[in-house]
Structure formats: C-alpha cells, structure tokens
Amino acid sequence: MVTLNRIYTRSGDAGTTRLASGAQVSKADGRVEAYGAVDETNACLGLARIHTRDAGAFDALLARLQNELFDLGADLATPAAADEAPGSRLRILDNQVARIEGEIDLLNAELPELKSFVLPGGTEAAAALHLARTVCRRAERETVRLIEAGEPVSGPALRYLNRLSDLLFVAARYANDKGAAEVFWVSGATR
C-alpha cells in the first residue's frame, strides 16, 4: 500500500521526476509519457463512471479497469531488470489480457453488426468511453515508442493497452443503448 502524507515535495520543480526504480528522469521522458497517458485514460474512465454508476456489472467492469490501470502505470514506471525474478514486481499478466478479450466478446455479442464507422458520441457515458479509447491508443503509441527506443517493457503491458482500447470501443457502443443510440459516419455527407 502507498502512503502519501505530503502532496507537494518540490523535488519536481526542476522538471524531473523519479521512476518507481528510483531513477531520476525528465518529466518529458518517454516512460513518463507512457504512464502519464495511462493515467489520463484512467481519468477518462472516472468521467465515464459518473454516467454508469447505476449500470451494475458494467460499472463494476469499468471500476476493475481503473484499478488495473494503476497496476499498468506501476508496470510502466518500473523498467524491468534483466535479473528480475518473476512476481517480484507488479506487472500486467497475460491472464488480464485474456480476461479483456472475453469481456470484448461478451459485450460485442449484445451489439448489432457494424456497417459503418461510429462517430464518438451518443450518450454521455459513450462519449466519455470514446475519449478514454482515444487516450488509451495514445498510451499504446507512447509505449511502442518506448520499446522502439530500446527501453524494456513487458509484452503483456503492451498487449493490455491494445486490447483495452478495443474493449473501450465496444464498451462505448454498449453504453449507447447497446448500439441503438450510435451515430454513424456518412462518407462525404458534407461535400
């Protein structure tokens, strides 16, 4: 458990922060960008949950995702060491990715087939979930940049982000009255 007795420390006033490993890095470091976008995704889910609080299991799914996003942030904030013992650090696991795949399938089974691209919007919950989806995609891109720069990132963490954005798309459709309130793109409609 984390204990936060003091909110400001002044240690970041020079534009640096510390990773979970204790390493000091720029606040513009790729790793900070990646877990920062994960944090933004989490905030978007918090906004969506204002509109899903009476949605039982659906809201519980979003609550679980919020907790897992903190786990993902911890994973990304802790560069893996070559000699890291399995289970010694909080890491996203393959079973979490598999669970998301199952949830996509369950929600998607209740939705009509897509015949056009969906415009972000509809209900308030759906609009917030679409925003969460786009921020999650940015977190995924930042994580890929980190990997391409030679930084260690766990495979499950990247796969989790990829599946999560898919789940958020399906969740937004589900929050749009199971597809009934969706707004569709009409190609060239304003020419």
Coordinates of N, CA, C and O in Angstrom, one line a residue:
M1 N 0.8 -1.2 0.0 CA 0.0 0.0 0.0 C 0.9 1.2 0.0 O 2.0 1.2 0.6
V2 N 0.4 2.3 -0.6 CA 1.1 3.5 -0.7 C 0.6 4.5 0.4 O -0.6 4.6 0.6
T3 N 1.5 5.2 1.0 CA 1.1 6.2 2.0 C 1.6 7.5 1.5 O 2.8 7.7 1.2
L4 N 0.7 8.5 1.3 CA 1.0 9.8 0.9 C 0.7 10.8 2.0 O -0.5 11.2 2.1
N5 N 1.7 11.2 2.7 CA 1.4 12.2 3.8 C 1.6 13.6 3.3 O 1.1 14.5 3.9
R6 N 2.4 13.7 2.3 CA 2.8 15.1 1.8 C 2.5 15.1 0.3 O 3.1 14.3 -0.4
I7 N 1.7 16.0 -0.2 CA 1.4 16.0 -1.6 C 2.5 16.7 -2.4 O 2.8 16.3 -3.5
Y8 N 2.9 17.8 -1.9 CA 4.0 18.5 -2.7 C 5.3 18.3 -2.0 O 5.4 18.3 -0.8
T9 N 6.3 18.1 -2.8 CA 7.7 17.8 -2.3 C 8.7 18.8 -2.8 O 9.8 18.9 -2.4
R10 N 8.4 19.5 -3.9 CA 9.2 20.5 -4.6 C 10.4 19.8 -5.4 O 11.2 20.4 -6.0
S11 N 10.4 18.4 -5.3 CA 11.5 17.7 -6.0 C 11.4 17.8 -7.5 O 12.3 17.5 -8.2
G12 N 10.2 18.0 -8.0 CA 10.0 18.1 -9.4 C 10.0 19.5 -10.0 O 9.8 19.7 -11.2
D13 N 10.4 20.4 -9.2 CA 10.4 21.8 -9.7 C 11.4 22.1 -10.8 O 11.2 23.1 -11.5
A14 N 12.4 21.3 -10.9 CA 13.4 21.4 -12.0 C 13.0 20.6 -13.2 O 13.9 20.5 -14.2
G15 N 11.8 20.0 -13.3 CA 11.4 19.3 -14.5 C 11.8 17.9 -14.5 O 11.8 17.2 -15.5
T16 N 12.1 17.3 -13.3 CA 12.5 15.9 -13.2 C 11.5 15.2 -12.3 O 10.8 15.8 -11.5
T17 N 11.5 13.9 -12.4 CA 10.7 13.0 -11.5 C 11.5 11.7 -11.3 O 12.5 11.5 -12.0
R18 N 11.0 10.9 -10.4 CA 11.6 9.6 -10.2 C 10.7 8.5 -10.6 O 9.5 8.5 -10.4
L19 N 11.3 7.5 -11.3 CA 10.6 6.3 -11.6 C 10.4 5.5 -10.4 O 11.1 5.7 -9.3
A20 N 9.7 4.4 -10.4 CA 9.5 3.5 -9.3 C 10.8 2.9 -8.9 O 11.0 2.5 -7.7
S21 N 11.7 2.8 -9.8 CA 13.0 2.2 -9.5 C 13.9 3.2 -8.8 O 15.0 2.8 -8.3
G22 N 13.5 4.4 -8.7 CA 14.3 5.5 -8.0 C 15.1 6.3 -9.0 O 15.7 7.3 -8.6
A23 N 15.2 5.9 -10.3 CA 16.0 6.6 -11.3 C 15.3 8.0 -11.5 O 14.1 8.1 -11.7
Q24 N 16.2 9.0 -11.6 CA 15.6 10.3 -11.9 C 15.7 10.6 -13.4 O 16.7 10.3 -14.0
V25 N 14.5 11.0 -13.9 CA 14.4 11.3 -15.3 C 13.6 12.6 -15.6 O 13.0 13.1 -14.7
S26 N 13.7 13.1 -16.8 CA 12.9 14.2 -17.2 C 11.5 13.9 -17.1 O 11.0 12.8 -17.4
K27 N 10.6 14.9 -16.8 CA 9.2 14.7 -16.9 C 8.7 14.5 -18.3 O 7.6 14.1 -18.5
A28 N 9.6 14.8 -19.3 CA 9.3 14.5 -20.7 C 9.8 13.2 -21.2 O 9.7 12.9 -22.4
D29 N 10.4 12.4 -20.3 CA 10.9 11.1 -20.6 C 9.8 10.2 -21.2 O 8.6 10.3 -20.8
G30 N 10.2 9.4 -22.2 CA 9.2 8.5 -22.8 C 8.4 7.6 -21.9 O 7.2 7.4 -22.1
R31 N 9.1 7.1 -20.9 CA 8.4 6.3 -19.9 C 7.4 7.1 -19.1 O 6.2 6.6 -18.9
V32 N 7.7 8.3 -18.8 CA 6.7 9.2 -18.1 C 5.6 9.5 -19.0 O 4.4 9.5 -18.5
E33 N 5.9 9.7 -20.3 CA 4.8 10.0 -21.2 C 3.8 8.8 -21.3 O 2.6 8.9 -21.4
A34 N 4.4 7.6 -21.3 CA 3.6 6.4 -21.5 C 2.7 6.2 -20.2 O 1.5 6.0 -20.4
Y35 N 3.3 6.2 -19.0 CA 2.4 6.0 -17.9 C 1.5 7.2 -17.6 O 0.5 7.1 -17.0
G36 N 1.9 8.4 -18.1 CA 1.1 9.6 -18.0 C -0.2 9.4 -18.8 O -1.3 9.8 -18.4
A37 N 0.0 8.9 -20.0 CA -1.2 8.6 -20.9 C -2.1 7.6 -20.3 O -3.3 7.6 -20.4
V38 N -1.5 6.6 -19.6 CA -2.3 5.6 -18.9 C -3.1 6.3 -17.8 O -4.3 6.0 -17.6
D39 N -2.5 7.2 -17.1 CA -3.2 7.9 -16.0 C -4.4 8.7 -16.6 O -5.5 8.8 -16.0
E40 N -4.1 9.4 -17.7 CA -5.2 10.1 -18.4 C -6.4 9.2 -18.8 O -7.5 9.6 -18.7
T41 N -6.0 8.0 -19.3 CA -7.1 7.0 -19.6 C -7.9 6.7 -18.4 O -9.1 6.6 -18.5
N42 N -7.2 6.5 -17.3 CA -7.9 6.2 -16.0 C -8.9 7.4 -15.7 O -10.0 7.1 -15.2
A43 N -8.4 8.6 -15.8 CA -9.3 9.8 -15.5 C -10.5 9.8 -16.4 O -11.6 10.1 -16.0
C44 N -10.3 9.4 -17.7 CA -11.4 9.4 -18.6 C -12.5 8.3 -18.2 O -13.7 8.5 -18.3
L45 N -12.0 7.2 -17.7 CA -12.9 6.2 -17.2 C -13.6 6.7 -15.9 O -14.8 6.4 -15.8
G46 N -12.9 7.4 -15.1 CA -13.6 8.1 -14.0 C -14.8 8.9 -14.4 O -15.9 8.9 -13.8
L47 N -14.5 9.7 -15.5 CA -15.6 10.5 -16.0 C -16.7 9.7 -16.6 O -17.9 10.0 -16.3
A48 N -16.4 8.6 -17.3 CA -17.5 7.7 -17.8 C -18.3 7.1 -16.7 O -19.5 7.0 -16.8
R49 N -17.6 6.8 -15.6 CA -18.3 6.1 -14.5 C -19.3 7.1 -13.8 O -20.2 6.6 -13.1
I50 N -19.2 8.3 -13.9 CA -20.3 9.2 -13.4 C -21.6 8.9 -14.0 O -22.6 9.0 -13.4
H51 N -21.5 8.4 -15.3 CA -22.8 8.1 -16.0 C -23.1 6.6 -16.0 O -24.1 6.2 -16.6
T52 N -22.3 5.8 -15.4 CA -22.6 4.3 -15.4 C -22.8 3.8 -14.0 O -22.9 2.6 -13.8
R53 N -22.8 4.7 -13.0 CA -22.9 4.2 -11.6 C -24.1 3.3 -11.3 O -24.0 2.6 -10.3
D54 N -25.1 3.4 -12.1 CA -26.3 2.6 -11.9 C -26.3 1.4 -12.8 O -27.4 0.7 -12.9
A55 N -25.2 1.1 -13.5 CA -25.2 0.1 -14.5 C -24.6 -1.2 -14.0 O -24.1 -2.0 -14.8
G56 N -24.7 -1.5 -12.7 CA -24.3 -2.8 -12.2 C -23.0 -3.4 -12.6 O -21.9 -2.8 -12.4
A57 N -23.1 -4.5 -13.3 CA -21.9 -5.2 -13.7 C -21.0 -4.4 -14.7 O -19.8 -4.5 -14.7
F58 N -21.7 -3.6 -15.5 CA -20.9 -2.8 -16.5 C -20.0 -1.8 -15.7 O -18.9 -1.6 -16.1
D59 N -20.6 -1.1 -14.7 CA -19.8 -0.2 -13.9 C -18.7 -0.9 -13.2 O -17.6 -0.4 -13.0
A60 N -19.0 -2.1 -12.7 CA -18.0 -2.9 -12.0 C -16.9 -3.2 -12.9 O -15.7 -3.2 -12.4
L61 N -17.2 -3.5 -14.1 CA -16.1 -3.7 -15.1 C -15.2 -2.5 -15.3 O -14.0 -2.6 -15.2
L62 N -15.8 -1.3 -15.4 CA -15.0 -0.1 -15.5 C -14.2 0.2 -14.2 O -13.0 0.6 -14.3
A63 N -14.8 -0.1 -13.1 CA -14.1 0.1 -11.8 C -12.8 -0.9 -11.8 O -11.7 -0.4 -11.3
R64 N -13.0 -2.1 -12.2 CA -11.9 -3.0 -12.2 C -10.8 -2.5 -13.2 O -9.6 -2.6 -12.9
L65 N -11.2 -2.0 -14.3 CA -10.2 -1.5 -15.3 C -9.4 -0.3 -14.7 O -8.2 -0.2 -14.9
Q66 N -10.1 0.5 -13.9 CA -9.4 1.7 -13.3 C -8.3 1.1 -12.4 O -7.2 1.7 -12.3
N67 N -8.6 0.1 -11.6 CA -7.6 -0.4 -10.7 C -6.5 -1.1 -11.5 O -5.3 -0.9 -11.1
E68 N -6.8 -1.8 -12.6 CA -5.8 -2.4 -13.4 C -4.9 -1.3 -14.1 O -3.7 -1.6 -14.3
L69 N -5.5 -0.2 -14.4 CA -4.7 0.9 -15.0 C -3.6 1.4 -14.0 O -2.5 1.8 -14.4
F70 N -3.9 1.4 -12.7 CA -2.9 1.7 -11.7 C -1.8 0.7 -11.8 O -0.6 1.0 -11.7
D71 N -2.2 -0.6 -11.9 CA -1.2 -1.6 -12.0 C -0.3 -1.4 -13.2 O 0.9 -1.6 -13.2
L72 N -1.0 -1.1 -14.3 CA -0.2 -0.9 -15.6 C 0.7 0.3 -15.4 O 1.9 0.2 -15.9
G73 N 0.3 1.4 -14.8 CA 1.1 2.5 -14.6 C 2.4 2.1 -13.8 O 3.5 2.5 -14.1
A74 N 2.2 1.3 -12.7 CA 3.3 0.8 -11.9 C 4.2 0.0 -12.8 O 5.5 0.1 -12.6
D75 N 3.7 -0.9 -13.6 CA 4.5 -1.7 -14.5 C 5.3 -0.8 -15.4 O 6.6 -1.0 -15.5
L76 N 4.7 0.2 -16.1 CA 5.5 1.0 -17.0 C 6.5 1.9 -16.2 O 7.5 2.3 -16.8
A77 N 6.2 2.3 -15.0 CA 7.1 3.1 -14.2 C 8.3 2.4 -13.6 O 9.1 3.0 -13.0
T78 N 8.3 1.1 -13.8 CA 9.4 0.3 -13.2 C 10.0 -0.5 -14.4 O 9.6 -1.6 -14.8
P79 N 11.1 0.0 -14.9 CA 11.8 -0.7 -16.0 C 12.2 -2.1 -15.5 O 12.7 -2.2 -14.4
A80 N 12.0 -3.1 -16.3 CA 12.3 -4.4 -16.0 C 13.8 -4.6 -16.0 O 14.5 -4.1 -16.9
A81 N 14.3 -5.3 -14.9 CA 15.7 -5.6 -14.9 C 16.0 -6.9 -15.5 O 15.1 -7.8 -15.4
A82 N 17.1 -7.1 -16.1 CA 17.4 -8.4 -16.7 C 17.4 -9.6 -15.7 O 17.0 -10.7 -16.1
D83 N 17.7 -9.3 -14.5 CA 17.7 -10.4 -13.5 C 16.4 -10.4 -12.6 O 16.4 -11.0 -11.5
E84 N 15.4 -9.7 -13.1 CA 14.1 -9.6 -12.3 C 13.5 -11.0 -12.1 O 13.2 -11.7 -13.1
A85 N 13.2 -11.3 -10.9 CA 12.6 -12.6 -10.6 C 11.1 -12.5 -10.9 O 10.5 -11.5 -10.6
P86 N 10.5 -13.5 -11.5 CA 9.1 -13.5 -11.8 C 8.3 -13.2 -10.5 O 8.5 -13.9 -9.5
G87 N 7.3 -12.3 -10.6 CA 6.5 -12.0 -9.4 C 7.1 -11.0 -8.4 O 6.4 -10.7 -7.5
S88 N 8.3 -10.6 -8.7 CA 8.9 -9.7 -7.7 C 8.5 -8.2 -7.9 O 8.7 -7.4 -7.0
R89 N 7.9 -7.9 -9.0 CA 7.4 -6.6 -9.3 C 5.9 -6.7 -9.8 O 5.5 -7.7 -10.3
L90 N 5.2 -5.6 -9.6 CA 3.8 -5.6 -10.1 C 3.8 -5.4 -11.6 O 4.3 -4.4 -12.1
R91 N 3.4 -6.4 -12.3 CA 3.4 -6.4 -13.7 C 2.0 -6.9 -14.2 O 1.3 -7.6 -13.6
I92 N 1.6 -6.4 -15.4 CA 0.4 -6.9 -16.0 C 0.7 -8.3 -16.5 O 1.8 -8.6 -17.0
L93 N -0.3 -9.2 -16.4 CA -0.2 -10.6 -16.7 C -1.0 -10.9 -17.9 O -2.0 -10.3 -18.2
D94 N -0.6 -12.0 -18.6 CA -1.3 -12.5 -19.8 C -2.8 -12.8 -19.5 O -3.6 -12.6 -20.3
N95 N -3.1 -13.3 -18.3 CA -4.5 -13.6 -17.9 C -5.3 -12.4 -17.9 O -6.5 -12.5 -18.1
Q96 N -4.7 -11.2 -17.6 CA -5.5 -10.0 -17.6 C -5.9 -9.6 -19.0 O -7.0 -9.1 -19.3
V97 N -5.0 -9.9 -20.0 CA -5.2 -9.6 -21.4 C -6.3 -10.5 -21.8 O -7.3 -10.1 -22.5
A98 N -6.2 -11.8 -21.5 CA -7.3 -12.8 -21.9 C -8.6 -12.4 -21.3 O -9.6 -12.6 -22.0
R99 N -8.7 -12.0 -20.1 CA -10.0 -11.6 -19.5 C -10.6 -10.4 -20.3 O -11.8 -10.5 -20.6
I100 N -9.8 -9.5 -20.7 CA -10.3 -8.4 -21.5 C -10.9 -8.9 -22.9 O -12.0 -8.5 -23.3
E101 N -10.2 -9.9 -23.5 CA -10.7 -10.5 -24.7 C -12.1 -11.1 -24.5 O -13.0 -10.9 -25.3
G102 N -12.2 -11.8 -23.4 CA -13.5 -12.4 -23.1 C -14.6 -11.4 -22.9 O -15.7 -11.6 -23.3
E103 N -14.2 -10.3 -22.2 CA -15.2 -9.2 -22.0 C -15.6 -8.5 -23.3 O -16.8 -8.1 -23.5
I104 N -14.7 -8.4 -24.2 CA -15.0 -7.8 -25.5 C -16.0 -8.7 -26.2 O -17.1 -8.2 -26.7
D105 N -15.8 -10.0 -26.2 CA -16.7 -10.9 -26.8 C -18.1 -10.9 -26.2 O -19.1 -10.9 -26.9
L106 N -18.1 -10.8 -24.8 CA -19.4 -10.8 -24.1 C -20.2 -9.6 -24.5 O -21.4 -9.6 -24.8
L107 N -19.6 -8.4 -24.4 CA -20.3 -7.1 -24.7 C -20.7 -7.1 -26.2 O -21.8 -6.7 -26.6
N108 N -19.8 -7.5 -27.1 CA -20.0 -7.4 -28.5 C -21.1 -8.3 -29.0 O -21.8 -8.0 -29.9
A109 N -21.3 -9.4 -28.2 CA -22.4 -10.4 -28.6 C -23.8 -9.7 -28.4 O -24.8 -10.2 -29.1
E110 N -23.9 -8.6 -27.7 CA -25.2 -7.9 -27.5 C -25.4 -6.8 -28.4 O -26.4 -6.0 -28.3
L111 N -24.4 -6.5 -29.3 CA -24.5 -5.4 -30.2 C -24.8 -5.7 -31.6 O -24.4 -6.8 -32.1
P112 N -25.4 -4.8 -32.3 CA -25.7 -5.1 -33.8 C -24.4 -5.0 -34.5 O -23.4 -4.4 -34.1
E113 N -24.4 -5.7 -35.7 CA -23.2 -5.7 -36.5 C -22.9 -4.3 -37.1 O -23.9 -3.5 -37.4
L114 N -21.7 -3.9 -37.1 CA -21.3 -2.6 -37.6 C -21.3 -2.6 -39.1 O -20.7 -3.5 -39.8
K115 N -21.9 -1.5 -39.7 CA -21.9 -1.4 -41.2 C -21.3 -0.1 -41.6 O -21.2 0.2 -42.8
S116 N -20.8 0.7 -40.6 CA -20.1 2.0 -40.9 C -19.3 2.3 -39.7 O -19.4 1.7 -38.6
F117 N -18.4 3.3 -39.8 CA -17.6 3.8 -38.7 C -18.6 4.5 -37.8 O -19.5 5.2 -38.2
V118 N -18.3 4.4 -36.5 CA -19.1 5.1 -35.4 C -18.4 6.4 -35.1 O -17.2 6.5 -34.8
L119 N -19.2 7.5 -35.0 CA -18.7 8.8 -34.6 C -18.7 8.8 -33.1 O -19.7 8.3 -32.5
P120 N -17.7 9.3 -32.4 CA -17.6 9.3 -31.0 C -18.8 10.2 -30.5 O -18.9 11.4 -30.9
G121 N -19.6 9.7 -29.6 CA -20.7 10.5 -29.1 C -21.9 9.6 -28.7 O -21.7 8.4 -28.4
G122 N -23.1 10.1 -28.8 CA -24.2 9.4 -28.4 C -24.6 9.8 -26.9 O -24.8 10.9 -26.6
T123 N -24.6 8.8 -26.1 CA -24.9 9.1 -24.7 C -23.6 9.7 -24.0 O -22.5 9.6 -24.5
E124 N -23.8 10.3 -22.8 CA -22.7 10.9 -22.1 C -21.7 9.8 -21.7 O -20.5 10.0 -21.9
A125 N -22.1 8.6 -21.3 CA -21.2 7.5 -21.0 C -20.4 7.1 -22.2 O -19.2 6.9 -22.1
A126 N -21.1 7.0 -23.3 CA -20.4 6.5 -24.6 C -19.4 7.6 -25.0 O -18.3 7.2 -25.4
A127 N -19.7 8.8 -24.9 CA -18.8 9.9 -25.3 C -17.5 9.8 -24.5 O -16.4 9.9 -25.0
A128 N -17.7 9.6 -23.1 CA -16.6 9.6 -22.2 C -15.7 8.3 -22.5 O -14.5 8.3 -22.4
L129 N -16.4 7.2 -22.9 CA -15.7 6.0 -23.2 C -14.9 6.1 -24.5 O -13.8 5.6 -24.6
H130 N -15.5 6.8 -25.4 CA -14.7 7.1 -26.7 C -13.5 7.9 -26.4 O -12.4 7.7 -27.0
L131 N -13.6 8.9 -25.5 CA -12.5 9.7 -25.2 C -11.4 8.8 -24.5 O -10.2 8.9 -24.8
A132 N -11.8 8.0 -23.6 CA -10.9 7.0 -22.9 C -10.2 6.2 -23.9 O -9.0 5.9 -23.9
R133 N -11.0 5.7 -25.0 CA -10.4 4.8 -26.0 C -9.3 5.6 -26.8 O -8.2 5.0 -27.0
T134 N -9.5 6.8 -27.1 CA -8.5 7.6 -27.9 C -7.3 7.9 -27.1 O -6.1 7.8 -27.5
V135 N -7.5 8.2 -25.8 CA -6.3 8.4 -24.9 C -5.6 7.1 -24.7 O -4.3 7.1 -24.7
C136 N -6.3 6.0 -24.6 CA -5.6 4.7 -24.4 C -4.8 4.4 -25.7 O -3.7 3.8 -25.5
R137 N -5.3 4.7 -26.8 CA -4.5 4.5 -28.1 C -3.2 5.3 -28.0 O -2.2 4.9 -28.5
R138 N -3.3 6.5 -27.5 CA -2.1 7.3 -27.3 C -1.1 6.7 -26.4 O 0.1 6.6 -26.6
A139 N -1.6 6.1 -25.3 CA -0.8 5.4 -24.3 C -0.1 4.3 -25.0 O 1.1 4.0 -24.8
E140 N -0.8 3.6 -25.9 CA -0.2 2.5 -26.6 C 0.9 3.0 -27.5 O 2.0 2.4 -27.6
R141 N 0.6 4.1 -28.2 CA 1.7 4.6 -29.1 C 2.9 5.1 -28.3 O 4.0 4.8 -28.8
E142 N 2.7 5.7 -27.2 CA 3.8 6.1 -26.4 C 4.6 4.9 -25.9 O 5.8 4.9 -25.8
T143 N 3.9 3.8 -25.6 CA 4.6 2.6 -25.1 C 5.4 2.0 -26.2 O 6.5 1.5 -26.0
V144 N 4.8 2.0 -27.4 CA 5.6 1.5 -28.6 C 6.8 2.3 -28.8 O 7.9 1.8 -29.1
R145 N 6.7 3.6 -28.7 CA 7.9 4.5 -28.9 C 9.0 4.1 -27.9 O 10.1 4.1 -28.2
L146 N 8.5 3.8 -26.7 CA 9.4 3.4 -25.6 C 10.2 2.1 -26.0 O 11.4 2.0 -25.9
I147 N 9.4 1.2 -26.5 CA 10.0 -0.1 -26.9 C 11.0 0.2 -28.1 O 12.1 -0.4 -28.1
E148 N 10.6 1.0 -29.0 CA 11.4 1.3 -30.2 C 12.7 2.0 -29.8 O 13.7 1.9 -30.5
A149 N 12.7 2.7 -28.7 CA 13.9 3.4 -28.2 C 14.8 2.4 -27.4 O 15.8 2.8 -26.9
G150 N 14.4 1.2 -27.3 CA 15.2 0.2 -26.7 C 14.9 0.0 -25.2 O 15.7 -0.7 -24.5
E151 N 13.8 0.6 -24.7 CA 13.5 0.5 -23.3 C 12.7 -0.8 -23.0 O 11.9 -1.2 -23.8
P152 N 13.0 -1.4 -21.9 CA 12.3 -2.7 -21.6 C 10.9 -2.4 -21.2 O 10.6 -1.6 -20.3
V153 N 9.9 -3.1 -21.8 CA 8.5 -3.0 -21.5 C 8.0 -4.5 -21.6 O 8.3 -5.1 -22.6
S154 N 7.2 -4.9 -20.7 CA 6.7 -6.2 -20.7 C 5.7 -6.4 -21.9 O 4.9 -5.5 -22.2
G155 N 5.7 -7.6 -22.5 CA 4.8 -7.9 -23.6 C 3.4 -7.8 -23.1 O 2.5 -7.2 -23.8
P156 N 3.0 -8.3 -22.0 CA 1.6 -8.2 -21.5 C 1.2 -6.8 -21.4 O 0.0 -6.5 -21.6
A157 N 2.0 -5.9 -21.0 CA 1.6 -4.4 -20.8 C 1.2 -3.9 -22.1 O 0.2 -3.2 -22.2
L158 N 2.0 -4.1 -23.2 CA 1.6 -3.6 -24.5 C 0.3 -4.2 -25.0 O -0.5 -3.6 -25.5
R159 N 0.2 -5.5 -24.9 CA -1.0 -6.2 -25.3 C -2.2 -5.8 -24.5 O -3.3 -5.6 -25.1
Y160 N -2.0 -5.5 -23.3 CA -3.1 -5.0 -22.4 C -3.7 -3.7 -23.0 O -4.9 -3.5 -23.2
L161 N -2.8 -2.8 -23.3 CA -3.2 -1.5 -23.9 C -3.9 -1.7 -25.2 O -4.9 -1.0 -25.5
N162 N -3.4 -2.6 -26.0 CA -4.1 -2.8 -27.3 C -5.5 -3.4 -27.1 O -6.4 -2.9 -27.8
R163 N -5.6 -4.3 -26.3 CA -7.0 -4.9 -26.0 C -7.9 -4.0 -25.3 O -9.1 -3.9 -25.6
L164 N -7.3 -3.2 -24.4 CA -8.1 -2.2 -23.6 C -8.8 -1.2 -24.6 O -10.0 -0.9 -24.4
S165 N -8.1 -0.7 -25.5 CA -8.7 0.3 -26.4 C -9.8 -0.4 -27.2 O -10.8 0.2 -27.5
D166 N -9.6 -1.7 -27.6 CA -10.7 -2.4 -28.3 C -11.9 -2.5 -27.3 O -13.1 -2.3 -27.8
L167 N -11.6 -2.9 -26.1 CA -12.7 -3.0 -25.1 C -13.4 -1.7 -24.9 O -14.7 -1.7 -24.8
L168 N -12.7 -0.6 -24.9 CA -13.3 0.7 -24.7 C -14.2 1.1 -25.8 O -15.3 1.7 -25.7
F169 N -13.8 0.7 -27.1 CA -14.7 0.9 -28.2 C -16.0 0.1 -28.1 O -17.1 0.7 -28.3
V170 N -15.9 -1.1 -27.8 CA -17.1 -2.0 -27.6 C -17.9 -1.5 -26.4 O -19.1 -1.4 -26.5
A171 N -17.3 -1.1 -25.4 CA -18.0 -0.5 -24.2 C -18.7 0.7 -24.6 O -19.9 1.0 -24.1
A172 N -18.1 1.6 -25.4 CA -18.8 2.8 -25.8 C -20.1 2.5 -26.6 O -21.1 3.1 -26.5
R173 N -19.9 1.5 -27.5 CA -21.1 1.0 -28.3 C -22.2 0.5 -27.3 O -23.4 0.8 -27.5
Y174 N -21.8 -0.3 -26.4 CA -22.7 -0.9 -25.4 C -23.4 0.3 -24.6 O -24.6 0.2 -24.3
A175 N -22.6 1.3 -24.2 CA -23.2 2.4 -23.4 C -24.1 3.3 -24.3 O -24.9 4.1 -23.7
N176 N -24.1 3.1 -25.6 CA -25.0 3.8 -26.5 C -26.3 3.0 -26.7 O -26.7 2.6 -27.8
D177 N -26.9 2.6 -25.6 CA -28.1 1.8 -25.6 C -27.9 0.5 -26.4 O -28.8 0.2 -27.3
K178 N -26.8 -0.1 -26.2 CA -26.5 -1.4 -26.9 C -26.5 -1.1 -28.4 O -27.0 -2.0 -29.2
G179 N -26.0 0.0 -28.9 CA -25.9 0.3 -30.3 C -27.1 1.1 -30.8 O -27.0 1.7 -31.9
A180 N -28.2 1.2 -30.1 CA -29.4 1.9 -30.6 C -29.2 3.4 -30.7 O -29.8 4.1 -31.5
A181 N -28.3 4.0 -29.9 CA -28.1 5.5 -29.9 C -26.8 5.9 -30.6 O -26.3 7.0 -30.5
E182 N -26.2 4.9 -31.4 CA -25.0 5.3 -32.0 C -25.2 6.3 -33.2 O -26.2 6.3 -33.8
V183 N -24.1 7.0 -33.4 CA -24.1 8.0 -34.5 C -23.1 7.5 -35.5 O -21.9 7.2 -35.1
F184 N -23.5 7.3 -36.8 CA -22.6 6.7 -37.7 C -22.0 7.8 -38.7 O -22.7 8.8 -39.0
W185 N -20.8 7.5 -39.1 CA -20.2 8.4 -40.1 C -20.9 8.1 -41.5 O -21.2 7.0 -41.9
V186 N -21.1 9.2 -42.2 CA -21.7 9.2 -43.5 C -20.6 9.8 -44.4 O -20.4 11.0 -44.4
S187 N -20.0 8.9 -45.2 CA -18.9 9.3 -46.1 C -19.3 10.4 -47.0 O -20.3 10.3 -47.8
G188 N -18.5 11.5 -47.0 CA -18.8 12.6 -48.0 C -20.1 13.3 -47.8 O -20.5 14.1 -48.7
A189 N -20.7 13.2 -46.6 CA -22.0 13.8 -46.4 C -22.0 15.3 -46.5 O -23.1 15.9 -46.7
T190 N -20.9 16.0 -46.3 CA -20.9 17.5 -46.2 C -20.2 18.1 -47.4 O -19.9 19.3 -47.4
R191 N -20.1 17.3 -48.5 CA -19.4 17.9 -49.7 C -20.3 18.9 -50.4 O -21.4 18.8 -50.5

